[in-house]
PDB file of C-alpha atoms in Angstrom:
ATOM      1  CA  ALA A 976       0.000   0.000   0.000  1.00 78.00           C
ATOM      2  CA  GLN A 977       1.087   3.519  -0.699  1.00 84.00           C
ATOM      3  CA  THR A 978       1.894   5.880   2.161  1.00 93.00           C
ATOM      4  CA  VAL A 979       2.462   9.627   2.206  1.00 97.00           C
ATOM      5  CA  THR A 980       4.432  11.343   4.968  1.00 97.00           C
ATOM      6  CA  GLN A 981       4.470  15.039   5.798  1.00 97.00           C
ATOM      7  CA  SER A 982       7.016  15.475   8.557  1.00 95.00           C
ATOM      8  CA  GLN A 983       6.221  19.101   9.434  1.00 96.00           C
ATOM      9  CA  PRO A 984       2.914  19.402  11.330  1.00 95.00           C
ATOM     10  CA  GLU A 985       3.220  23.194  11.536  1.00 97.00           C
ATOM     11  CA  MET A 986       5.270  25.884   9.867  1.00 97.00           C
ATOM     12  CA  SER A 987       5.300  29.644   9.777  1.00 97.00           C
ATOM     13  CA  VAL A 988       6.765  32.166   7.347  1.00 98.00           C
ATOM     14  CA  GLN A 989       6.975  35.909   7.128  1.00 98.00           C
ATOM     15  CA  GLU A 990       4.953  37.624   4.456  1.00 97.00           C
ATOM     16  CA  ALA A 991       6.903  37.938   1.162  1.00 97.00           C
ATOM     17  CA  GLU A 992       9.372  35.222   2.191  1.00 98.00           C
ATOM     18  CA  THR A 993       9.770  31.744   0.704  1.00 98.00           C
ATOM     19  CA  VAL A 994       8.816  28.517   2.451  1.00 98.00           C
ATOM     20  CA  THR A 995       9.192  24.854   1.520  1.00 98.00           C
ATOM     21  CA  LEU A 996       6.849  22.110   2.684  1.00 98.00           C
ATOM     22  CA  SER A 997       8.164  18.552   2.657  1.00 98.00           C
ATOM     23  CA  CYS A 998       6.483  15.370   1.478  1.00 98.00           C
ATOM     24  CA  THR A 999       7.802  11.861   1.001  1.00 98.00           C
ATOM     25  CA  TYR A1000       5.913   8.843  -0.244  1.00 97.00           C
ATOM     26  CA  ASP A1001       6.355   5.133  -0.586  1.00 95.00           C
ATOM     27  CA  THR A1002       5.236   3.158  -3.615  1.00 93.00           C
ATOM     28  CA  SER A1003       6.327   0.333  -5.865  1.00 91.00           C
ATOM     29  CA  GLU A1004       4.568   1.894  -8.859  1.00 89.00           C
ATOM     30  CA  ASN A1005       6.643   3.438 -11.624  1.00 89.00           C
ATOM     31  CA  ASN A1006       3.936   5.701 -12.958  1.00 88.00           C
ATOM     32  CA  TYR A1007       1.738   7.772 -10.662  1.00 91.00           C
ATOM     33  CA  TYR A1008       0.543  11.289  -9.890  1.00 92.00           C
ATOM     34  CA  LEU A1009       1.302  13.621  -7.028  1.00 95.00           C
ATOM     35  CA  PHE A1010      -0.687  16.605  -5.795  1.00 96.00           C
ATOM     36  CA  TRP A1011      -0.622  19.404  -3.293  1.00 97.00           C
ATOM     37  CA  TYR A1012      -3.998  20.538  -1.967  1.00 97.00           C
ATOM     38  CA  LYS A1013      -4.646  23.647   0.100  1.00 97.00           C
ATOM     39  CA  GLN A1014      -7.365  23.779   2.760  1.00 97.00           C
ATOM     40  CA  PRO A1015      -8.014  27.292   4.093  1.00 96.00           C
ATOM     41  CA  PRO A1016     -10.192  27.926   7.157  1.00 92.00           C
ATOM     42  CA  SER A1017     -13.241  27.745   4.877  1.00 92.00           C
ATOM     43  CA  ARG A1018     -12.571  23.987   4.749  1.00 93.00           C
ATOM     44  CA  GLN A1019     -12.712  23.864   0.943  1.00 94.00           C
ATOM     45  CA  MET A1020     -10.093  21.589  -0.654  1.00 96.00           C
ATOM     46  CA  ILE A1021      -8.292  23.473  -3.419  1.00 95.00           C
ATOM     47  CA  LEU A1022      -5.846  21.892  -5.854  1.00 95.00           C
ATOM     48  CA  VAL A1023      -2.584  23.839  -5.831  1.00 96.00           C
ATOM     49  CA  ILE A1024      -0.353  21.870  -8.164  1.00 96.00           C
ATOM     50  CA  ARG A1025       0.059  18.422  -9.701  1.00 94.00           C
ATOM     51  CA  GLN A1026       2.962  16.396 -11.026  1.00 94.00           C
ATOM     52  CA  GLU A1027       3.036  13.359 -13.282  1.00 91.00           C
ATOM     53  CA  ALA A1028       5.797  10.934 -12.312  1.00 91.00           C
ATOM     54  CA  TYR A1029       6.798  10.336 -15.918  1.00 89.00           C
ATOM     55  CA  LYS A1030       7.620  14.019 -16.359  1.00 89.00           C
ATOM     56  CA  GLN A1031      11.097  15.025 -15.264  1.00 86.00           C
ATOM     57  CA  GLN A1032      10.305  18.726 -15.337  1.00 92.00           C
ATOM     58  CA  ASN A1033       9.072  20.126 -12.046  1.00 95.00           C
ATOM     59  CA  ALA A1034       5.583  21.610 -12.150  1.00 93.00           C
ATOM     60  CA  THR A1035       5.078  25.327 -11.556  1.00 94.00           C
ATOM     61  CA  GLU A1036       1.915  27.358 -10.963  1.00 93.00           C
ATOM     62  CA  ASN A1037       2.603  31.058 -10.433  1.00 95.00           C
ATOM     63  CA  ARG A1038       4.188  31.360  -6.949  1.00 97.00           C
ATOM     64  CA  PHE A1039       3.964  27.628  -6.317  1.00 98.00           C
ATOM     65  CA  SER A1040       6.519  25.125  -7.527  1.00 97.00           C
ATOM     66  CA  VAL A1041       7.550  21.618  -6.651  1.00 97.00           C
ATOM     67  CA  ASN A1042      10.833  19.789  -6.306  1.00 97.00           C
ATOM     68  CA  PHE A1043      10.086  16.265  -7.501  1.00 97.00           C
ATOM     69  CA  GLN A1044      12.825  13.744  -6.792  1.00 96.00           C
ATOM     70  CA  LYS A1045      11.542  10.417  -8.092  1.00 95.00           C
ATOM     71  CA  ALA A1046      14.444   8.259  -6.927  1.00 94.00           C
ATOM     72  CA  ALA A1047      14.238   9.715  -3.441  1.00 96.00           C
ATOM     73  CA  LYS A1048      10.407   9.593  -3.503  1.00 96.00           C
ATOM     74  CA  SER A1049      10.256  13.190  -2.447  1.00 97.00           C
ATOM     75  CA  PHE A1050       7.792  15.859  -3.522  1.00 97.00           C
ATOM     76  CA  SER A1051       8.248  19.216  -1.783  1.00 98.00           C
ATOM     77  CA  LEU A1052       6.207  22.375  -2.340  1.00 98.00           C
ATOM     78  CA  LYS A1053       7.862  25.781  -2.504  1.00 98.00           C
ATOM     79  CA  ILE A1054       5.773  28.894  -1.989  1.00 98.00           C
ATOM     80  CA  SER A1055       7.487  32.089  -3.096  1.00 98.00           C
ATOM     81  CA  ASP A1056       6.510  35.608  -2.029  1.00 97.00           C
ATOM     82  CA  SER A1057       4.208  34.234   0.671  1.00 98.00           C
ATOM     83  CA  GLN A1058       0.930  36.054   1.147  1.00 97.00           C
ATOM     84  CA  LEU A1059      -1.476  36.185   4.077  1.00 97.00           C
ATOM     85  CA  GLY A1060      -3.992  34.288   1.943  1.00 96.00           C
ATOM     86  CA  ASP A1061      -1.603  31.335   1.792  1.00 97.00           C
ATOM     87  CA  THR A1062      -2.371  30.596   5.446  1.00 97.00           C
ATOM     88  CA  ALA A1063      -3.947  27.130   5.331  1.00 97.00           C
ATOM     89  CA  MET A1064      -3.461  23.414   5.806  1.00 97.00           C
ATOM     90  CA  TYR A1065      -1.517  21.868   2.952  1.00 98.00           C
ATOM     91  CA  PHE A1066      -1.928  18.229   2.033  1.00 97.00           C
ATOM     92  CA  CYS A1067       0.340  16.154  -0.141  1.00 98.00           C
ATOM     93  CA  ALA A1068      -1.472  13.363  -2.014  1.00 96.00           C
ATOM     94  CA  PHE A1069      -0.573  10.360  -4.170  1.00 95.00           C
ATOM     95  CA  MET A1070      -2.605   8.634  -6.854  1.00 92.00           C
ATOM     96  CA  LYS A1071      -1.906   5.435  -8.769  1.00 87.00           C
ATOM     97  CA  PRO A1072      -2.590   5.418 -12.492  1.00 78.00           C
ATOM     98  CA  PHE A1073      -6.227   5.036 -13.334  1.00 71.00           C
ATOM     99  CA  SER A1074      -7.624   1.702 -14.424  1.00 67.00           C
ATOM    100  CA  ASN A1075      -9.928   0.995 -17.339  1.00 65.00           C
ATOM    101  CA  SER A1076     -12.902   1.395 -15.055  1.00 62.00           C
ATOM    102  CA  GLY A1077     -11.991   4.778 -13.644  1.00 67.00           C
ATOM    103  CA  ASN A1078      -9.672   6.842 -11.549  1.00 72.00           C
ATOM    104  CA  THR A1079      -8.131   5.566  -8.358  1.00 82.00           C
ATOM    105  CA  PRO A1080      -8.479   7.276  -4.974  1.00 90.00           C
ATOM    106  CA  LEU A1081      -6.027   9.696  -3.417  1.00 93.00           C
ATOM    107  CA  VAL A1082      -3.789   8.771  -0.514  1.00 95.00           C
ATOM    108  CA  PHE A1083      -3.187  11.822   1.665  1.00 96.00           C
ATOM    109  CA  GLY A1084      -0.501  12.841   4.082  1.00 96.00           C
ATOM    110  CA  LYS A1085      -1.546  14.188   7.474  1.00 96.00           C
ATOM    111  CA  GLY A1086      -0.999  17.775   6.441  1.00 96.00           C
ATOM    112  CA  THR A1087       1.141  20.774   7.312  1.00 97.00           C
ATOM    113  CA  ARG A1088      -0.455  23.823   8.889  1.00 97.00           C
ATOM    114  CA  LEU A1089       1.160  26.926   7.384  1.00 98.00           C
ATOM    115  CA  SER A1090       0.826  30.335   8.968  1.00 97.00           C
ATOM    116  CA  VAL A1091       1.903  33.429   7.061  1.00 98.00           C
ATOM    117  CA  ILE A1092       2.817  36.240   9.443  1.00 97.00           C
ATOM    118  CA  ALA A1093       2.515  39.901   8.547  1.00 95.00           C
TER     119      ALA A1093
ATOM    120  CA  ASN B1140     -21.646  24.657 -13.073  1.00 70.00           C
ATOM    121  CA  ALA B1141     -22.071  23.998  -9.355  1.00 78.00           C
ATOM    122  CA  GLY B1142     -19.237  21.432  -9.307  1.00 94.00           C
ATOM    123  CA  VAL B1143     -19.600  19.029  -6.381  1.00 97.00           C
ATOM    124  CA  THR B1144     -22.417  19.707  -3.942  1.00 97.00           C
ATOM    125  CA  GLN B1145     -23.001  18.073  -0.560  1.00 97.00           C
ATOM    126  CA  THR B1146     -25.956  18.148   1.770  1.00 96.00           C
ATOM    127  CA  PRO B1147     -26.251  18.832   4.604  1.00 96.00           C
ATOM    128  CA  LYS B1148     -23.369  21.119   5.587  1.00 95.00           C
ATOM    129  CA  PHE B1149     -23.794  20.426   9.303  1.00 96.00           C
ATOM    130  CA  GLN B1150     -25.533  17.660  11.218  1.00 96.00           C
ATOM    131  CA  VAL B1151     -25.802  16.564  14.836  1.00 97.00           C
ATOM    132  CA  LEU B1152     -26.919  12.997  15.528  1.00 97.00           C
ATOM    133  CA  LYS B1153     -27.484  10.983  18.657  1.00 97.00           C
ATOM    134  CA  THR B1154     -25.765   7.624  18.998  1.00 97.00           C
ATOM    135  CA  GLY B1155     -27.733   4.978  17.130  1.00 97.00           C
ATOM    136  CA  GLN B1156     -29.496   7.333  14.722  1.00 97.00           C
ATOM    137  CA  SER B1157     -29.122   6.913  10.998  1.00 96.00           C
ATOM    138  CA  MET B1158     -28.625   9.407   8.217  1.00 96.00           C
ATOM    139  CA  THR B1159     -27.595   9.723   4.597  1.00 97.00           C
ATOM    140  CA  LEU B1160     -25.104  12.236   3.272  1.00 98.00           C
ATOM    141  CA  GLN B1161     -25.888  13.300  -0.254  1.00 97.00           C
ATOM    142  CA  CYS B1162     -23.372  14.169  -2.950  1.00 98.00           C
ATOM    143  CA  ALA B1163     -23.913  15.241  -6.538  1.00 97.00           C
ATOM    144  CA  GLN B1164     -21.631  16.449  -9.321  1.00 96.00           C
ATOM    145  CA  ASP B1165     -22.519  18.143 -12.582  1.00 95.00           C
ATOM    146  CA  MET B1166     -19.183  17.673 -14.387  1.00 92.00           C
ATOM    147  CA  ASN B1167     -20.066  14.324 -15.996  1.00 91.00           C
ATOM    148  CA  HIS B1168     -17.308  12.634 -14.002  1.00 91.00           C
ATOM    149  CA  ASN B1169     -17.045   8.863 -13.910  1.00 89.00           C
ATOM    150  CA  SER B1170     -15.412   8.436 -10.502  1.00 91.00           C
ATOM    151  CA  MET B1171     -16.678   9.560  -7.111  1.00 94.00           C
ATOM    152  CA  TYR B1172     -15.265   9.254  -3.603  1.00 96.00           C
ATOM    153  CA  TRP B1173     -16.110   9.686   0.073  1.00 98.00           C
ATOM    154  CA  TYR B1174     -13.371  10.737   2.508  1.00 98.00           C
ATOM    155  CA  ARG B1175     -13.420  11.618   6.177  1.00 98.00           C
ATOM    156  CA  GLN B1176     -11.142  14.144   7.813  1.00 97.00           C
ATOM    157  CA  ASP B1177     -10.168  13.913  11.455  1.00 94.00           C
ATOM    158  CA  PRO B1178      -7.754  16.220  13.299  1.00 87.00           C
ATOM    159  CA  GLY B1179      -4.160  15.194  12.706  1.00 83.00           C
ATOM    160  CA  MET B1180      -5.168  12.374  10.348  1.00 84.00           C
ATOM    161  CA  GLY B1181      -5.475  13.989   6.952  1.00 89.00           C
ATOM    162  CA  LEU B1182      -8.213  12.656   4.683  1.00 96.00           C
ATOM    163  CA  ARG B1183      -8.939   8.953   4.650  1.00 96.00           C
ATOM    164  CA  LEU B1184     -10.940   7.097   2.029  1.00 96.00           C
ATOM    165  CA  ILE B1185     -14.212   5.514   3.135  1.00 97.00           C
ATOM    166  CA  TYR B1186     -15.621   4.226  -0.168  1.00 97.00           C
ATOM    167  CA  TYR B1187     -15.284   5.065  -3.800  1.00 94.00           C
ATOM    168  CA  SER B1188     -17.027   4.383  -7.081  1.00 93.00           C
ATOM    169  CA  ALA B1189     -14.652   4.149 -10.028  1.00 87.00           C
ATOM    170  CA  SER B1190     -17.565   4.201 -12.441  1.00 86.00           C
ATOM    171  CA  GLU B1191     -21.351   4.016 -12.381  1.00 87.00           C
ATOM    172  CA  GLY B1192     -22.448   0.646 -11.068  1.00 87.00           C
ATOM    173  CA  THR B1193     -19.298  -0.124  -9.074  1.00 90.00           C
ATOM    174  CA  THR B1194     -18.295   0.618  -5.498  1.00 94.00           C
ATOM    175  CA  ASP B1195     -15.246  -0.383  -3.492  1.00 93.00           C
ATOM    176  CA  LYS B1196     -14.177  -0.126   0.119  1.00 95.00           C
ATOM    177  CA  GLY B1197     -11.466   2.234   1.158  1.00 94.00           C
ATOM    178  CA  GLU B1198      -9.305   2.448   4.260  1.00 93.00           C
ATOM    179  CA  VAL B1199     -12.091   3.056   6.802  1.00 96.00           C
ATOM    180  CA  PRO B1200     -15.382   1.524   5.544  1.00 97.00           C
ATOM    181  CA  ASN B1201     -16.755   0.069   8.787  1.00 96.00           C
ATOM    182  CA  GLY B1202     -20.077   1.566   9.817  1.00 96.00           C
ATOM    183  CA  TYR B1203     -20.835   3.018   6.392  1.00 97.00           C
ATOM    184  CA  ASN B1204     -22.663   2.040   3.236  1.00 97.00           C
ATOM    185  CA  VAL B1205     -22.752   3.766  -0.132  1.00 97.00           C
ATOM    186  CA  SER B1206     -24.987   3.934  -3.168  1.00 96.00           C
ATOM    187  CA  ARG B1207     -24.018   5.135  -6.614  1.00 95.00           C
ATOM    188  CA  LEU B1208     -27.514   6.171  -7.581  1.00 89.00           C
ATOM    189  CA  ASN B1209     -26.571   7.280 -11.086  1.00 94.00           C
ATOM    190  CA  LYS B1210     -23.597   8.926 -12.733  1.00 94.00           C
ATOM    191  CA  ARG B1211     -24.225  12.208 -10.890  1.00 96.00           C
ATOM    192  CA  GLU B1212     -25.004  11.050  -7.363  1.00 97.00           C
ATOM    193  CA  PHE B1213     -23.111   9.092  -4.716  1.00 97.00           C
ATOM    194  CA  SER B1214     -24.587   8.860  -1.227  1.00 97.00           C
ATOM    195  CA  LEU B1215     -23.044   7.767   2.076  1.00 98.00           C
ATOM    196  CA  ARG B1216     -25.209   6.180   4.747  1.00 97.00           C
ATOM    197  CA  LEU B1217     -24.574   5.765   8.450  1.00 97.00           C
ATOM    198  CA  GLU B1218     -26.949   3.064   9.655  1.00 93.00           C
ATOM    199  CA  SER B1219     -26.272   3.417  13.385  1.00 96.00           C
ATOM    200  CA  ALA B1220     -24.146   6.442  14.164  1.00 96.00           C
ATOM    201  CA  ALA B1221     -21.367   6.190  16.759  1.00 97.00           C
ATOM    202  CA  PRO B1222     -19.322   8.963  18.417  1.00 97.00           C
ATOM    203  CA  SER B1223     -16.262   7.658  16.518  1.00 96.00           C
ATOM    204  CA  GLN B1224     -17.970   8.809  13.328  1.00 97.00           C
ATOM    205  CA  THR B1225     -17.793  12.437  14.399  1.00 97.00           C
ATOM    206  CA  SER B1226     -15.809  13.934  11.555  1.00 97.00           C
ATOM    207  CA  VAL B1227     -15.854  16.138   8.498  1.00 97.00           C
ATOM    208  CA  TYR B1228     -16.958  14.249   5.408  1.00 98.00           C
ATOM    209  CA  PHE B1229     -15.875  15.172   1.908  1.00 98.00           C
ATOM    210  CA  CYS B1230     -17.238  13.959  -1.376  1.00 98.00           C
ATOM    211  CA  ALA B1231     -15.074  14.250  -4.488  1.00 96.00           C
ATOM    212  CA  SER B1232     -15.255  13.387  -8.156  1.00 94.00           C
ATOM    213  CA  SER B1233     -12.890  13.018 -11.077  1.00 91.00           C
ATOM    214  CA  ALA B1234     -13.003  12.332 -14.773  1.00 85.00           C
ATOM    215  CA  ALA B1235     -11.303   9.224 -16.101  1.00 68.00           C
ATOM    216  CA  SER B1236     -10.508  10.240 -19.613  1.00 65.00           C
ATOM    217  CA  GLY B1237      -8.747  12.843 -21.650  1.00 59.00           C
ATOM    218  CA  GLY B1238      -5.885  13.107 -19.197  1.00 66.00           C
ATOM    219  CA  GLN B1239      -8.155  14.711 -16.601  1.00 68.00           C
ATOM    220  CA  TYR B1240      -7.590  12.978 -13.299  1.00 79.00           C
ATOM    221  CA  GLU B1241      -7.516  15.578 -10.548  1.00 86.00           C
ATOM    222  CA  GLN B1242     -10.239  15.305  -7.948  1.00 91.00           C
ATOM    223  CA  TYR B1243     -12.715  18.076  -7.258  1.00 94.00           C
ATOM    224  CA  PHE B1244     -14.083  18.304  -3.756  1.00 96.00           C
ATOM    225  CA  GLY B1245     -17.388  19.348  -2.282  1.00 97.00           C
ATOM    226  CA  PRO B1246     -17.568  21.810   0.623  1.00 96.00           C
ATOM    227  CA  GLY B1247     -17.760  19.079   3.258  1.00 96.00           C
ATOM    228  CA  THR B1248     -20.265  18.024   5.918  1.00 97.00           C
ATOM    229  CA  ARG B1249     -19.426  18.464   9.581  1.00 96.00           C
ATOM    230  CA  LEU B1250     -21.061  15.625  11.506  1.00 97.00           C
ATOM    231  CA  THR B1251     -21.201  15.417  15.283  1.00 97.00           C
ATOM    232  CA  VAL B1252     -22.460  12.269  16.992  1.00 97.00           C
ATOM    233  CA  THR B1253     -23.303  12.662  20.679  1.00 96.00           C
TER     234      THR B1253
END
Protein backbone atom coordinates (compact mmCIF):
# COMPACT_ATOMS: atom_id res chain seq x y z
CA ALA A 1 0.00 0.00 0.00
CA GLN A 2 1.09 3.52 -0.70
CA THR A 3 1.89 5.88 2.16
CA VAL A 4 2.46 9.63 2.21
CA THR A 5 4.43 11.34 4.97
CA GLN A 6 4.47 15.04 5.80
CA SER A 7 7.02 15.47 8.56
CA GLN A 8 6.22 19.10 9.43
CA PRO A 9 2.91 19.40 11.33
CA GLU A 10 3.22 23.19 11.54
CA MET A 11 5.27 25.88 9.87
CA SER A 12 5.30 29.64 9.78
CA VAL A 13 6.77 32.17 7.35
CA GLN A 14 6.97 35.91 7.13
CA GLU A 15 4.95 37.62 4.46
CA ALA A 16 6.90 37.94 1.16
CA GLU A 17 9.37 35.22 2.19
CA THR A 18 9.77 31.74 0.70
CA VAL A 19 8.82 28.52 2.45
CA THR A 20 9.19 24.85 1.52
CA LEU A 21 6.85 22.11 2.68
CA SER A 22 8.16 18.55 2.66
CA CYS A 23 6.48 15.37 1.48
CA THR A 24 7.80 11.86 1.00
CA TYR A 25 5.91 8.84 -0.24
CA ASP A 26 6.35 5.13 -0.59
CA THR A 27 5.24 3.16 -3.62
CA SER A 28 6.33 0.33 -5.86
CA GLU A 29 4.57 1.89 -8.86
CA ASN A 30 6.64 3.44 -11.62
CA ASN A 31 3.94 5.70 -12.96
CA TYR A 32 1.74 7.77 -10.66
CA TYR A 33 0.54 11.29 -9.89
CA LEU A 34 1.30 13.62 -7.03
CA PHE A 35 -0.69 16.61 -5.80
CA TRP A 36 -0.62 19.40 -3.29
CA TYR A 37 -4.00 20.54 -1.97
CA LYS A 38 -4.65 23.65 0.10
CA GLN A 39 -7.36 23.78 2.76
CA PRO A 40 -8.01 27.29 4.09
CA PRO A 41 -10.19 27.93 7.16
CA SER A 42 -13.24 27.74 4.88
CA ARG A 43 -12.57 23.99 4.75
CA GLN A 44 -12.71 23.86 0.94
CA MET A 45 -10.09 21.59 -0.65
CA ILE A 46 -8.29 23.47 -3.42
CA LEU A 47 -5.85 21.89 -5.85
CA VAL A 48 -2.58 23.84 -5.83
CA ILE A 49 -0.35 21.87 -8.16
CA ARG A 50 0.06 18.42 -9.70
CA GLN A 51 2.96 16.40 -11.03
CA GLU A 52 3.04 13.36 -13.28
CA ALA A 53 5.80 10.93 -12.31
CA TYR A 54 6.80 10.34 -15.92
CA LYS A 55 7.62 14.02 -16.36
CA GLN A 56 11.10 15.02 -15.26
CA GLN A 57 10.30 18.73 -15.34
CA ASN A 58 9.07 20.13 -12.05
CA ALA A 59 5.58 21.61 -12.15
CA THR A 60 5.08 25.33 -11.56
CA GLU A 61 1.92 27.36 -10.96
CA ASN A 62 2.60 31.06 -10.43
CA ARG A 63 4.19 31.36 -6.95
CA PHE A 64 3.96 27.63 -6.32
CA SER A 65 6.52 25.12 -7.53
CA VAL A 66 7.55 21.62 -6.65
CA ASN A 67 10.83 19.79 -6.31
CA PHE A 68 10.09 16.26 -7.50
CA GLN A 69 12.83 13.74 -6.79
CA LYS A 70 11.54 10.42 -8.09
CA ALA A 71 14.44 8.26 -6.93
CA ALA A 72 14.24 9.71 -3.44
CA LYS A 73 10.41 9.59 -3.50
CA SER A 74 10.26 13.19 -2.45
CA PHE A 75 7.79 15.86 -3.52
CA SER A 76 8.25 19.22 -1.78
CA LEU A 77 6.21 22.38 -2.34
CA LYS A 78 7.86 25.78 -2.50
CA ILE A 79 5.77 28.89 -1.99
CA SER A 80 7.49 32.09 -3.10
CA ASP A 81 6.51 35.61 -2.03
CA SER A 82 4.21 34.23 0.67
CA GLN A 83 0.93 36.05 1.15
CA LEU A 84 -1.48 36.19 4.08
CA GLY A 85 -3.99 34.29 1.94
CA ASP A 86 -1.60 31.34 1.79
CA THR A 87 -2.37 30.60 5.45
CA ALA A 88 -3.95 27.13 5.33
CA MET A 89 -3.46 23.41 5.81
CA TYR A 90 -1.52 21.87 2.95
CA PHE A 91 -1.93 18.23 2.03
CA CYS A 92 0.34 16.15 -0.14
CA ALA A 93 -1.47 13.36 -2.01
CA PHE A 94 -0.57 10.36 -4.17
CA MET A 95 -2.60 8.63 -6.85
CA LYS A 96 -1.91 5.44 -8.77
CA PRO A 97 -2.59 5.42 -12.49
CA PHE A 98 -6.23 5.04 -13.33
CA SER A 99 -7.62 1.70 -14.42
CA ASN A 100 -9.93 1.00 -17.34
CA SER A 101 -12.90 1.40 -15.06
CA GLY A 102 -11.99 4.78 -13.64
CA ASN A 103 -9.67 6.84 -11.55
CA THR A 104 -8.13 5.57 -8.36
CA PRO A 105 -8.48 7.28 -4.97
CA LEU A 106 -6.03 9.70 -3.42
CA VAL A 107 -3.79 8.77 -0.51
CA PHE A 108 -3.19 11.82 1.67
CA GLY A 109 -0.50 12.84 4.08
CA LYS A 110 -1.55 14.19 7.47
CA GLY A 111 -1.00 17.78 6.44
CA THR A 112 1.14 20.77 7.31
CA ARG A 113 -0.45 23.82 8.89
CA LEU A 114 1.16 26.93 7.38
CA SER A 115 0.83 30.34 8.97
CA VAL A 116 1.90 33.43 7.06
CA ILE A 117 2.82 36.24 9.44
CA ALA A 118 2.51 39.90 8.55
CA ASN B 1 -21.65 24.66 -13.07
CA ALA B 2 -22.07 24.00 -9.35
CA GLY B 3 -19.24 21.43 -9.31
CA VAL B 4 -19.60 19.03 -6.38
CA THR B 5 -22.42 19.71 -3.94
CA GLN B 6 -23.00 18.07 -0.56
CA THR B 7 -25.96 18.15 1.77
CA PRO B 8 -26.25 18.83 4.60
CA LYS B 9 -23.37 21.12 5.59
CA PHE B 10 -23.79 20.43 9.30
CA GLN B 11 -25.53 17.66 11.22
CA VAL B 12 -25.80 16.56 14.84
CA LEU B 13 -26.92 13.00 15.53
CA LYS B 14 -27.48 10.98 18.66
CA THR B 15 -25.77 7.62 19.00
CA GLY B 16 -27.73 4.98 17.13
CA GLN B 17 -29.50 7.33 14.72
CA SER B 18 -29.12 6.91 11.00
CA MET B 19 -28.63 9.41 8.22
CA THR B 20 -27.59 9.72 4.60
CA LEU B 21 -25.10 12.24 3.27
CA GLN B 22 -25.89 13.30 -0.25
CA CYS B 23 -23.37 14.17 -2.95
CA ALA B 24 -23.91 15.24 -6.54
CA GLN B 25 -21.63 16.45 -9.32
CA ASP B 26 -22.52 18.14 -12.58
CA MET B 27 -19.18 17.67 -14.39
CA ASN B 28 -20.07 14.32 -16.00
CA HIS B 29 -17.31 12.63 -14.00
CA ASN B 30 -17.05 8.86 -13.91
CA SER B 31 -15.41 8.44 -10.50
CA MET B 32 -16.68 9.56 -7.11
CA TYR B 33 -15.27 9.25 -3.60
CA TRP B 34 -16.11 9.69 0.07
CA TYR B 35 -13.37 10.74 2.51
CA ARG B 36 -13.42 11.62 6.18
CA GLN B 37 -11.14 14.14 7.81
CA ASP B 38 -10.17 13.91 11.46
CA PRO B 39 -7.75 16.22 13.30
CA GLY B 40 -4.16 15.19 12.71
CA MET B 41 -5.17 12.37 10.35
CA GLY B 42 -5.47 13.99 6.95
CA LEU B 43 -8.21 12.66 4.68
CA ARG B 44 -8.94 8.95 4.65
CA LEU B 45 -10.94 7.10 2.03
CA ILE B 46 -14.21 5.51 3.14
CA TYR B 47 -15.62 4.23 -0.17
CA TYR B 48 -15.28 5.06 -3.80
CA SER B 49 -17.03 4.38 -7.08
CA ALA B 50 -14.65 4.15 -10.03
CA SER B 51 -17.57 4.20 -12.44
CA GLU B 52 -21.35 4.02 -12.38
CA GLY B 53 -22.45 0.65 -11.07
CA THR B 54 -19.30 -0.12 -9.07
CA THR B 55 -18.30 0.62 -5.50
CA ASP B 56 -15.25 -0.38 -3.49
CA LYS B 57 -14.18 -0.13 0.12
CA GLY B 58 -11.47 2.23 1.16
CA GLU B 59 -9.31 2.45 4.26
CA VAL B 60 -12.09 3.06 6.80
CA PRO B 61 -15.38 1.52 5.54
CA ASN B 62 -16.75 0.07 8.79
CA GLY B 63 -20.08 1.57 9.82
CA TYR B 64 -20.83 3.02 6.39
CA ASN B 65 -22.66 2.04 3.24
CA VAL B 66 -22.75 3.77 -0.13
CA SER B 67 -24.99 3.93 -3.17
CA ARG B 68 -24.02 5.14 -6.61
CA LEU B 69 -27.51 6.17 -7.58
CA ASN B 70 -26.57 7.28 -11.09
CA LYS B 71 -23.60 8.93 -12.73
CA ARG B 72 -24.23 12.21 -10.89
CA GLU B 73 -25.00 11.05 -7.36
CA PHE B 74 -23.11 9.09 -4.72
CA SER B 75 -24.59 8.86 -1.23
CA LEU B 76 -23.04 7.77 2.08
CA ARG B 77 -25.21 6.18 4.75
CA LEU B 78 -24.57 5.76 8.45
CA GLU B 79 -26.95 3.06 9.65
CA SER B 80 -26.27 3.42 13.39
CA ALA B 81 -24.15 6.44 14.16
CA ALA B 82 -21.37 6.19 16.76
CA PRO B 83 -19.32 8.96 18.42
CA SER B 84 -16.26 7.66 16.52
CA GLN B 85 -17.97 8.81 13.33
CA THR B 86 -17.79 12.44 14.40
CA SER B 87 -15.81 13.93 11.55
CA VAL B 88 -15.85 16.14 8.50
CA TYR B 89 -16.96 14.25 5.41
CA PHE B 90 -15.88 15.17 1.91
CA CYS B 91 -17.24 13.96 -1.38
CA ALA B 92 -15.07 14.25 -4.49
CA SER B 93 -15.25 13.39 -8.16
CA SER B 94 -12.89 13.02 -11.08
CA ALA B 95 -13.00 12.33 -14.77
CA ALA B 96 -11.30 9.22 -16.10
CA SER B 97 -10.51 10.24 -19.61
CA GLY B 98 -8.75 12.84 -21.65
CA GLY B 99 -5.88 13.11 -19.20
CA GLN B 100 -8.16 14.71 -16.60
CA TYR B 101 -7.59 12.98 -13.30
CA GLU B 102 -7.52 15.58 -10.55
CA GLN B 103 -10.24 15.31 -7.95
CA TYR B 104 -12.71 18.08 -7.26
CA PHE B 105 -14.08 18.30 -3.76
CA GLY B 106 -17.39 19.35 -2.28
CA PRO B 107 -17.57 21.81 0.62
CA GLY B 108 -17.76 19.08 3.26
CA THR B 109 -20.27 18.02 5.92
CA ARG B 110 -19.43 18.46 9.58
CA LEU B 111 -21.06 15.63 11.51
CA THR B 112 -21.20 15.42 15.28
CA VAL B 113 -22.46 12.27 16.99
CA THR B 114 -23.30 12.66 20.68
